[in-house]
GROMACS .gro file of C-alpha atoms in nm:
model
  141
    1UNK     CA    1  11.377  12.376   8.757
    2UNK     CA    2  11.025  12.507   8.724
    3UNK     CA    3  10.827  12.664   9.008
    4UNK     CA    4  10.449  12.684   9.034
    5UNK     CA    5  10.201  12.825   9.286
    6UNK     CA    6  10.042  12.566   9.515
    7UNK     CA    7   9.666  12.628   9.528
    8UNK     CA    8   9.541  12.333   9.736
    9UNK     CA    9   9.680  12.038   9.929
   10UNK     CA   10   9.497  11.721  10.033
   11UNK     CA   11   9.652  11.434  10.227
   12UNK     CA   12   9.514  11.097  10.115
   13UNK     CA   13   9.472  10.876  10.422
   14UNK     CA   14   9.369  10.514  10.459
   15UNK     CA   15   9.179  10.427  10.776
   16UNK     CA   16   9.001  10.097  10.833
   17UNK     CA   17   8.991  10.011  10.460
   18UNK     CA   18   8.846  10.357  10.386
   19UNK     CA   19   9.036  10.614  10.182
   20UNK     CA   20   8.973  10.973  10.283
   21UNK     CA   21   9.121  11.307  10.192
   22UNK     CA   22   9.224  11.557  10.457
   23UNK     CA   23   9.220  11.912  10.322
   24UNK     CA   24   9.510  12.117  10.455
   25UNK     CA   25   9.427  12.487  10.479
   26UNK     CA   26   9.709  12.669  10.303
   27UNK     CA   27   9.833  13.017  10.384
   28UNK     CA   28  10.059  12.992  10.080
   29UNK     CA   29  10.269  12.738   9.898
   30UNK     CA   30  10.474  12.642   9.599
   31UNK     CA   31  10.572  12.336   9.406
   32UNK     CA   32  10.899  12.286   9.224
   33UNK     CA   33  10.970  12.040   8.946
   34UNK     CA   34  11.339  11.972   9.010
   35UNK     CA   35  11.375  11.820   8.663
   36UNK     CA   36  11.638  11.582   8.800
   37UNK     CA   37  11.716  11.225   8.691
   38UNK     CA   38  11.477  11.086   8.955
   39UNK     CA   39  11.174  11.295   8.851
   40UNK     CA   40  11.147  11.446   9.199
   41UNK     CA   41  10.930  11.739   9.298
   42UNK     CA   42  10.947  11.961   9.606
   43UNK     CA   43  10.621  12.080   9.762
   44UNK     CA   44  10.632  12.358  10.021
   45UNK     CA   45  10.314  12.426  10.215
   46UNK     CA   46  10.292  12.731  10.439
   47UNK     CA   47  10.027  12.646  10.700
   48UNK     CA   48   9.897  12.730  11.046
   49UNK     CA   49  10.106  12.597  11.333
   50UNK     CA   50   9.808  12.388  11.452
   51UNK     CA   51   9.925  12.123  11.200
   52UNK     CA   52  10.264  12.087  11.373
   53UNK     CA   53  10.202  11.756  11.555
   54UNK     CA   54  10.039  11.601  11.250
   55UNK     CA   55  10.332  11.676  11.019
   56UNK     CA   56  10.607  11.626  11.278
   57UNK     CA   57  10.481  11.273  11.347
   58UNK     CA   58  10.482  11.198  10.975
   59UNK     CA   59  10.833  11.335  10.934
   60UNK     CA   60  10.970  11.150  11.238
   61UNK     CA   61  10.819  10.823  11.116
   62UNK     CA   62  10.953  10.891  10.764
   63UNK     CA   63  10.606  10.810  10.631
   64UNK     CA   64  10.556  10.799  10.258
   65UNK     CA   65  10.218  10.952  10.186
   66UNK     CA   66   9.996  11.032   9.891
   67UNK     CA   67   9.900  11.394   9.838
   68UNK     CA   68   9.679  11.560   9.582
   69UNK     CA   69   9.756  11.916   9.486
   70UNK     CA   70   9.617  12.179   9.255
   71UNK     CA   71   9.876  12.389   9.082
   72UNK     CA   72   9.846  12.747   8.953
   73UNK     CA   73   9.466  12.778   8.960
   74UNK     CA   74   9.171  12.618   9.138
   75UNK     CA   75   9.010  12.499   8.812
   76UNK     CA   76   9.309  12.274   8.725
   77UNK     CA   77   9.278  11.899   8.774
   78UNK     CA   78   9.455  11.772   9.086
   79UNK     CA   79   9.796  11.612   9.047
   80UNK     CA   80   9.882  11.313   9.266
   81UNK     CA   81  10.222  11.270   9.431
   82UNK     CA   82  10.392  11.008   9.648
   83UNK     CA   83  10.598  11.213   9.896
   84UNK     CA   84  10.775  11.218  10.231
   85UNK     CA   85  10.776  11.522  10.459
   86UNK     CA   86  11.145  11.610  10.484
   87UNK     CA   87  11.134  11.927  10.695
   88UNK     CA   88  10.902  12.123  10.923
   89UNK     CA   89  10.995  12.481  11.021
   90UNK     CA   90  10.830  12.729  11.255
   91UNK     CA   91  10.795  13.073  11.093
   92UNK     CA   92  10.638  13.325  11.329
   93UNK     CA   93  10.295  13.194  11.427
   94UNK     CA   94  10.288  12.965  11.126
   95UNK     CA   95  10.505  12.691  10.980
   96UNK     CA   96  10.611  12.541  10.654
   97UNK     CA   97  10.620  12.175  10.561
   98UNK     CA   98  10.851  12.061  10.285
   99UNK     CA   99  10.775  11.739  10.100
  100UNK     CA  100  10.984  11.561   9.838
  101UNK     CA  101  10.855  11.294   9.606
  102UNK     CA  102  10.741  11.193   9.263
  103UNK     CA  103  10.429  11.252   9.060
  104UNK     CA  104  10.197  10.954   9.013
  105UNK     CA  105  10.114  10.901   8.649
  106UNK     CA  106   9.736  10.859   8.642
  107UNK     CA  107   9.738  10.758   8.276
  108UNK     CA  108   9.968  10.468   8.361
  109UNK     CA  109   9.735  10.367   8.647
  110UNK     CA  110   9.437  10.361   8.408
  111UNK     CA  111   9.625  10.148   8.156
  112UNK     CA  112   9.724   9.901   8.429
  113UNK     CA  113   9.364   9.886   8.557
  114UNK     CA  114   9.229   9.808   8.207
  115UNK     CA  115   9.494   9.540   8.150
  116UNK     CA  116   9.419   9.377   8.485
  117UNK     CA  117   9.047   9.379   8.409
  118UNK     CA  118   9.108   9.215   8.071
  119UNK     CA  119   9.332   8.948   8.227
  120UNK     CA  120   9.068   8.887   8.496
  121UNK     CA  121   8.820   8.837   8.209
  122UNK     CA  122   9.047   8.563   8.072
  123UNK     CA  123   9.217   8.741   7.781
  124UNK     CA  124   9.572   8.625   7.703
  125UNK     CA  125   9.840   8.669   7.439
  126UNK     CA  126   9.725   8.813   7.105
  127UNK     CA  127   9.361   8.815   7.220
  128UNK     CA  128   9.461   9.035   7.513
  129UNK     CA  129   9.643   9.276   7.282
  130UNK     CA  130   9.353   9.293   7.035
  131UNK     CA  131   9.089   9.348   7.306
  132UNK     CA  132   9.310   9.614   7.471
  133UNK     CA  133   9.340   9.802   7.140
  134UNK     CA  134   8.965   9.765   7.076
  135UNK     CA  135   8.870   9.908   7.417
  136UNK     CA  136   9.124  10.186   7.376
  137UNK     CA  137   8.956  10.290   7.050
  138UNK     CA  138   8.609  10.267   7.211
  139UNK     CA  139   8.713  10.498   7.496
  140UNK     CA  140   8.833  10.761   7.245
  141UNK     CA  141   8.508  10.751   7.047
   0.00000   0.00000   0.00000
């Protein structure tokens, strides 16, 4: 297992066909790569107790949510995870929320988006493969 400092936490929400990010003000936090066979990560956010109802409702409904986190330092690119809140604990005047889930591979998403675009443009078979390679080389140049 590897443990890292959690720097920021955003909940990605979809409301009325709009996608928004809700910034959660952290008191502290950590993220653990469990390095298990399922590629699961544990995210622990130590936050103000004013978030209790928000996270309790999510946990009770067993909602799977998308979060974006920054790890180790603010200048790092955000990592995206698909998680479920698995526990909420009161600690003094604050609380912690524990999420478990998997990291979303953004590179894979980009590849799938390019392939879909090419298929929508009518490319098939060998032509699809050649155009995919060509555009991949263009994006590296």
